[in-house]
Every structure is written in structure tokens, then in C-alpha cells.
XYZ file of C-alpha atoms in Angstrom:
409
model
C 140.631 197.581 156.260
C 143.271 195.007 155.340
C 143.303 192.367 158.090
C 145.620 189.429 158.735
C 143.615 186.933 156.674
C 143.575 189.329 153.725
C 147.337 189.802 153.949
C 147.952 186.054 154.133
C 145.716 185.381 151.140
C 147.546 188.001 149.073
C 150.907 186.500 150.061
C 149.586 183.085 149.006
C 148.569 184.518 145.644
C 152.004 186.057 145.113
C 153.705 182.759 146.031
C 151.547 180.830 143.552
C 152.339 183.257 140.730
C 156.079 183.207 141.526
C 156.118 179.407 141.715
C 154.559 179.172 138.272
C 157.116 181.625 136.876
C 160.385 180.409 138.391
C 159.945 176.722 139.235
C 160.169 173.974 136.656
C 156.576 172.808 137.053
C 154.503 170.671 134.726
C 152.281 172.584 132.308
C 149.036 171.720 134.069
C 150.422 172.518 137.539
C 151.806 175.833 136.312
C 148.439 176.695 134.745
C 146.612 175.811 137.964
C 148.998 177.953 140.045
C 148.505 180.930 137.720
C 144.735 180.403 137.763
C 144.598 180.135 141.575
C 146.908 183.113 142.110
C 144.852 185.214 139.719
C 141.664 184.221 141.498
C 143.071 185.267 144.888
C 144.130 188.667 143.530
C 140.775 189.100 141.792
C 138.595 188.130 144.758
C 140.563 190.005 147.422
C 140.977 193.019 145.168
C 137.209 193.077 144.649
C 136.648 192.959 148.422
C 139.043 195.853 149.001
C 137.455 197.782 146.134
C 133.950 197.446 147.559
C 135.020 198.321 151.095
C 137.173 201.330 150.196
C 134.704 202.662 147.616
C 131.858 202.419 150.128
C 133.908 204.210 152.796
C 134.937 206.967 150.396
C 131.339 207.382 149.250
C 130.140 207.586 152.842
C 132.780 210.206 153.657
C 131.720 212.278 150.645
C 128.093 212.155 151.753
C 126.636 209.483 149.466
C 123.584 207.793 150.979
C 123.479 204.172 152.111
C 120.867 203.403 149.457
C 123.038 204.596 146.581
C 126.078 202.786 148.007
C 124.139 199.554 148.274
C 122.484 199.874 144.885
C 125.614 200.651 142.884
C 128.872 199.748 144.629
C 127.679 196.588 146.345
C 125.595 195.360 143.395
C 128.367 195.943 140.859
C 131.017 194.836 143.361
C 129.684 191.285 143.526
C 129.852 191.083 139.712
C 133.271 192.718 139.547
C 135.192 189.430 139.052
C 132.994 188.546 136.073
C 133.260 192.068 134.648
C 137.051 192.247 134.856
C 137.381 188.675 133.606
C 135.205 189.610 130.644
C 137.206 192.729 129.825
C 140.497 190.837 130.138
C 139.141 188.035 127.935
C 138.031 190.497 125.272
C 141.288 192.467 125.280
C 143.348 189.257 125.019
C 141.064 187.947 122.258
C 139.746 185.036 124.314
C 135.982 185.733 124.088
C 135.157 182.074 124.711
C 136.103 182.516 128.368
C 133.590 185.295 128.983
C 130.871 183.498 127.012
C 131.104 180.542 129.359
C 131.727 182.655 132.461
C 128.575 184.782 132.207
C 126.212 181.929 131.374
C 127.873 179.527 133.809
C 127.951 182.113 136.598
C 124.207 182.732 136.271
C 123.569 178.990 136.544
C 125.931 178.705 139.532
C 124.292 181.671 141.282
C 120.861 180.036 141.258
C 121.699 176.355 141.638
C 124.879 176.242 143.702
C 124.645 179.482 145.708
C 120.923 179.451 146.518
C 121.102 175.684 146.933
C 123.924 175.757 149.479
C 122.635 178.883 151.232
C 119.146 177.427 151.736
C 120.726 174.460 153.523
C 122.069 176.849 156.188
C 118.827 178.761 156.608
C 115.370 179.288 155.175
C 115.622 182.060 152.555
C 112.723 184.478 152.944
C 111.438 186.321 149.884
C 109.836 189.765 149.726
C 107.012 189.933 147.177
C 108.019 193.377 145.949
C 111.525 192.166 145.121
C 110.090 189.130 143.332
C 107.604 191.024 141.167
C 110.197 193.637 140.221
C 113.570 191.912 139.824
C 112.642 188.327 138.904
C 110.499 189.324 135.951
C 113.195 191.724 134.774
C 115.715 188.863 134.900
C 113.402 186.650 132.823
C 112.942 189.404 130.243
C 116.671 190.159 130.057
C 117.467 186.440 129.704
C 115.100 186.028 126.752
C 116.484 189.142 125.044
C 120.014 187.810 125.516
C 118.946 184.430 124.114
C 117.390 186.148 121.097
C 120.666 187.992 120.463
C 122.485 184.636 120.276
C 120.354 183.210 117.444
C 122.824 184.421 114.796
C 125.728 182.799 116.668
C 127.304 185.953 118.125
C 126.776 188.966 120.389
C 127.701 191.978 118.252
C 129.005 195.382 119.331
C 125.565 196.937 118.844
C 123.896 194.199 120.874
C 126.518 194.707 123.582
C 125.651 198.403 123.693
C 121.951 197.552 123.953
C 122.664 195.258 126.913
C 124.581 198.060 128.659
C 121.649 200.415 128.077
C 119.357 197.824 129.667
C 121.575 197.864 132.773
C 121.413 201.664 132.946
C 117.636 201.459 132.575
C 117.490 198.826 135.340
C 119.463 200.971 137.788
C 117.294 203.987 136.965
C 114.207 201.832 137.448
C 115.412 200.770 140.906
C 115.719 204.402 141.993
C 111.946 204.665 141.684
C 111.760 202.258 144.628
C 114.193 204.231 146.800
C 111.760 205.117 149.635
C 110.706 201.482 150.078
C 114.104 199.908 149.527
C 115.910 202.284 151.878
C 113.703 200.902 154.653
C 113.850 197.262 153.570
C 117.601 197.239 152.934
C 119.505 198.342 156.030
C 122.753 198.831 154.132
C 124.519 200.311 157.162
C 124.114 197.033 159.081
C 124.576 194.961 155.928
C 127.959 196.507 155.167
C 129.000 196.138 158.787
C 128.076 192.452 159.129
C 128.750 191.112 155.635
C 131.839 193.087 154.696
C 133.125 193.348 158.285
C 133.480 197.117 158.190
C 134.876 198.689 161.332
C 132.300 200.534 163.378
C 132.143 204.206 162.581
C 133.310 205.116 166.071
C 136.193 203.336 167.789
C 136.744 202.974 171.539
C 138.651 206.260 171.868
C 135.857 208.158 170.138
C 133.219 206.459 172.254
C 135.034 207.503 175.433
C 134.978 211.123 174.289
C 131.243 210.821 173.693
C 130.724 209.462 177.198
C 132.716 212.366 178.648
C 130.261 214.758 176.990
C 127.453 213.109 178.930
C 125.701 211.388 176.034
C 123.958 208.086 176.655
C 124.276 205.259 174.134
C 120.827 205.739 172.551
C 121.403 209.456 172.010
C 124.766 208.676 170.438
C 123.116 206.101 168.184
C 120.465 208.590 167.050
C 123.149 211.174 166.341
C 125.164 208.786 164.190
C 122.096 207.591 162.285
C 120.828 211.110 161.704
C 124.263 212.207 160.540
C 124.474 209.322 158.078
C 120.976 209.823 156.720
C 121.697 213.259 155.289
C 125.381 212.830 154.495
C 126.881 214.797 157.390
C 125.472 218.159 156.282
C 126.322 220.291 159.276
C 123.759 222.676 160.717
C 120.685 221.301 158.965
C 117.408 221.246 160.848
C 116.646 217.495 160.338
C 119.639 216.440 162.425
C 118.887 218.931 165.186
C 115.296 217.736 165.385
C 116.353 214.081 165.216
C 118.659 214.387 168.217
C 116.235 215.688 170.792
C 117.640 217.038 174.008
C 121.054 217.779 172.497
C 122.005 221.447 172.565
C 123.243 222.945 169.305
C 126.773 223.658 170.573
C 127.330 220.035 171.656
C 125.750 218.799 168.441
C 127.987 220.976 166.259
C 131.173 219.993 168.091
C 130.347 216.286 167.905
C 129.454 216.309 164.210
C 132.623 218.275 163.467
C 134.581 215.653 165.369
C 132.973 212.833 163.385
C 133.617 214.606 160.098
C 137.268 215.115 160.990
C 137.725 211.426 161.766
C 136.111 210.461 158.466
C 138.340 212.825 156.500
C 141.468 211.392 158.134
C 140.475 207.980 156.853
C 139.863 209.289 153.336
C 143.558 209.200 152.372
C 144.025 205.630 153.568
C 140.826 204.504 151.845
C 141.925 206.211 148.617
C 145.244 204.329 148.709
C 143.424 201.030 149.312
C 141.054 201.867 146.442
C 143.860 202.346 143.901
C 145.780 199.319 145.196
C 142.609 197.242 144.848
C 142.230 198.379 141.225
C 145.793 197.190 140.534
C 145.103 193.854 142.267
C 141.943 193.406 140.208
C 143.880 194.107 137.007
C 146.579 191.546 137.890
C 143.984 189.062 139.094
C 141.902 189.270 135.923
C 145.040 188.979 133.765
C 146.380 185.852 135.482
C 142.917 184.360 136.016
C 142.170 184.457 132.288
C 145.708 183.368 131.366
C 145.436 180.343 133.657
C 141.998 179.443 132.294
C 143.222 179.655 128.681
C 146.217 177.439 129.521
C 143.976 174.876 131.208
C 141.690 174.809 128.158
C 144.654 174.336 125.806
C 146.236 171.582 127.914
C 142.960 169.664 128.298
C 142.153 170.291 124.627
C 138.652 171.598 125.365
C 136.942 174.743 124.166
C 137.540 177.852 126.280
C 133.789 178.263 126.736
C 133.628 174.867 128.476
C 136.288 175.991 130.966
C 134.403 179.255 131.419
C 131.151 177.398 132.064
C 132.686 175.230 134.777
C 135.936 176.258 136.474
C 135.862 180.019 135.821
C 132.149 180.491 136.550
C 132.491 178.762 139.924
C 135.548 180.870 140.763
C 133.937 184.191 139.879
C 130.761 183.252 141.781
C 132.573 182.499 145.042
C 132.164 186.115 146.318
C 128.378 185.792 145.929
C 128.472 182.434 147.734
C 130.462 183.824 150.673
C 128.251 186.924 150.921
C 125.056 184.859 150.749
C 126.136 182.458 153.503
C 127.290 185.371 155.680
C 123.968 187.115 155.049
C 121.758 184.250 156.226
C 123.968 183.629 159.264
C 123.677 187.299 160.254
C 119.923 187.426 159.708
C 119.893 189.077 156.282
C 118.230 186.205 154.410
C 115.922 188.701 152.680
C 118.930 190.065 150.818
C 120.208 186.764 149.443
C 117.770 186.579 146.541
C 118.393 190.249 145.746
C 122.138 189.590 145.551
C 121.698 186.611 143.220
C 119.091 188.203 140.947
C 120.984 191.504 140.805
C 124.223 189.700 140.005
C 122.567 187.676 137.213
C 121.080 190.807 135.669
C 124.458 192.554 135.906
C 126.229 189.555 134.345
C 124.003 189.540 131.263
C 123.800 193.303 130.808
C 126.941 195.074 132.013
C 129.416 192.149 131.907
C 128.388 190.579 128.596
C 127.519 193.994 127.161
C 130.886 195.561 127.985
C 132.785 192.523 126.709
C 130.820 192.425 123.439
C 131.254 196.158 122.993
C 135.025 195.620 122.991
C 135.074 192.460 120.854
C 132.072 190.622 119.313
C 131.512 187.351 121.179
C 130.954 184.113 119.276
C 128.330 181.878 120.869
C 128.957 178.137 120.694
C 126.153 175.908 119.454
C 126.196 173.968 122.726
C 125.527 177.186 124.638
C 122.765 178.290 122.283
C 121.044 174.900 122.165
C 121.680 173.529 125.662
C 123.295 175.838 128.231
C 121.292 179.066 127.756
C 117.944 177.197 127.647
C 119.028 175.412 130.843
C 119.827 178.799 132.426
C 116.336 180.074 131.534
C 114.728 176.842 132.786
C 116.531 177.158 136.130
C 115.341 180.767 136.415
C 111.724 179.672 135.833
C 112.201 176.898 138.402
C 113.380 179.531 140.895
C 110.230 181.564 140.232
C 108.071 178.471 140.781
C 109.782 177.670 144.098
C 109.357 181.258 145.273
C 105.662 181.417 144.384
C 105.015 178.151 146.243
C 105.486 179.801 149.638
C 107.569 182.992 149.314
C 110.657 181.258 150.598
C 113.298 178.758 149.497
C 113.459 175.703 151.730
C 116.221 173.163 152.258
C 114.518 170.563 150.032
C 114.289 173.083 147.196
C 117.948 173.927 147.689
C 118.798 170.236 147.371
C 116.832 170.122 144.100
C 118.930 173.033 142.809
C 122.133 171.202 143.764
C 120.973 168.041 141.979
C 120.254 170.045 138.837
C 123.702 171.625 139.045
C 125.407 168.247 139.381
C 123.412 167.067 136.370
C 124.518 170.147 134.449
C 128.167 169.471 135.321
C 127.819 165.847 134.243
C 126.395 167.010 130.935
C 129.256 169.460 130.390
C 131.842 166.773 131.181
C 130.174 164.504 128.649
C 130.247 167.258 126.023
C 133.912 167.997 126.744
C 134.766 164.344 126.087
């Protein structure tokens, strides 16, 4: 659903792009306007994409687990993915090189660091033993690929295959994860989805004599099996509800969902267009900034672009801990880092081989791996990330930025 704040942010993005095109601005100001406008389109378009895709999937009967595992996981890495594709197609591979590596560093140091200041981040052991070790393995494989100074097309394909393997591997944990991850509540709180039933619908339910708990069981049962009408599990789940009332109510719910399908489909395609424009202007602005400051594109990618593309993860993480979903914060960060290395870098390299700067191979990637090991050490110390550990992450990030500024000079 496009709310007032979303509309205002899109208008701001349009104004920034128009200002850079029609006003006689200085080169650096014009580049910053293009960069900021592209970022707004990219971030808001990604939000709309995730929301509309999740709604469409729910309407078509896709389970909460699959929605959370695919759409939400890929959705948080969508800015990096589209930035990478745009960089490859415009022959600016240095941007994506810096963006992927820098984003992974930002996710751990800046995002977990800031989030842990708001709340203690609790860690589930199963998530740690599964995802964290996979991230370490993927990081070392990626580092090995960079030894010859480039990520080739074949290596890009291998990284994509690793992502497919990772998603398939996660499906083995579906029974456990579907209990641990309450994606219905997560989508509602984090992405601010409207409730499935509005006031008018709720009044109709009350008129049929259903109490709130019965209504809640009906909705949950309907969601769990994808609104398959007439199946025994739903009938058994909603005890005390006669079949005629059950059938009429589920039909009513299905009709309301179908009416929203057209609007969600329109939002979905509009969001794809916004993402395209956002990625185009975002990369264009970053390239201009690099040229004006006379620094390598990878340096800009490691700093400015990586922070920009990681902002969705930061917002989601802070919202998660404030709404009581601190268990999901680490999963978001680790999943995003795995997606960045595999699907983002892999797709970009598959389009155009990516040259790896010596500074990234000798300094930045080893720092990324070191930070990942530090995260593992903090987790094992007590199965949580405390405020003091978050401050340590922030100090390391500031040190990393200072080092990059020194290199740029």
C-alpha cells in the first residue's frame, strides 16, 4: 500500500532528478542530486516490490515460509542486485565490486552495531550453526576467486549455483523455521502491511456470531494451507464452526483477496520500473562522484554506495528489535551477506567479468572475513550481541572508513 510518506519520498526523488537535469548546478551538486534521487527510487521501489510480491504470493496460495525465505530475503538485497546489474550493463564494474564487499562490512559493523544499541540481539543456535558457517565458507570461496584479480563469468555462474544450493538447503529446515519465523507477524510489523481483514469485514464477521478467537483461528488456518476451500484441515482447525458458515466466510475472504490482486499487480510493475530508474540514476550519480573526486569507482562503492544500499537492512533491523523480532536481525544480516556474494556478485560477473582492485584483495576482503569471524566470536560468547559488542563493531567500521579515506588520498 502506497502511503503518504511513500508518496512524498517519491516526489522528493523526482524533484532531485529534475533539479539536476534542468538547473544550472555545479557538477558535484548535480551528481549528488542524481545519486540521492536514484537512491530514493531504488529504496522505495524495493519496498513496494517486496510488499506487492508478498501480497500476490499470499493471494495465489504461497505459504508464509516460502514468502519469507525468497521474497523477503532477496528483497533486502534488491538494491545491491539492481545496482550490480546496472553497473555491469553500463560497464562500471568497479561500483559493484565495492558495493558488495562494502555492503557486507556495513551489514555486520554498522547495522548490527547500531541495532544492538537499541536492544539486545538474541541468537538462535540453529541459525548460527547453519547460516554463519555457510557465510564463512562462501566468503573464503569468493576470496579464492579474487586471487587472479577478477571474478570471471564462470566464477559468477558458480556463485549463483551456490545461492540456489543455499536456498534448497534452507528448505530442509522448513518445519523448524516455519515455527521460529512468524512471517505473518513479521510482514505485518516490519513492512506495515494492512491487516488481512479491515473494519467492514470484521463487522460482517461479528454479525455472523463469531468471537475474535474463532475468527483468528479461521484466518490462521486459511493462511496455513493457502486458502484451499473444503479441505479437512481447516474444518478441523475451526472447531464449532458449521461447514456452511465456514464455506461462506472463506469464500468471502478469497473474494476480497482477489479484488486486491489487480491493484497489487499494478504496484508490482510500477515498483519494477522505479527500481530500474533508481538503479540507473544511483549508479550514474556514483560514477559522476567518483570522476569528480578523482577516486576509483570501487572506493565510492565501498563507502557511499554500500551505505546507501544497506539502509533497507538497517531500517528493517531497527524495526525488528523494536517490535520484538530481535531473533530475526541476525538472519536478515547473514542472509543478505550470503545473497550479496552469491546472487549479486554472481549475476554481475555473469554479465561482465569484474576486475578486483589490489586494495580490495589485500585489505578490504580480508577485513570483511575478519569482521565475520569477530561476529562468530561475539555470538559464541553468550548467544547474543550486547551493546558493548555493538560499539566495538562501530569502532571497527569507523577505523575502516578512516583507512579507505587514507587510501583515496
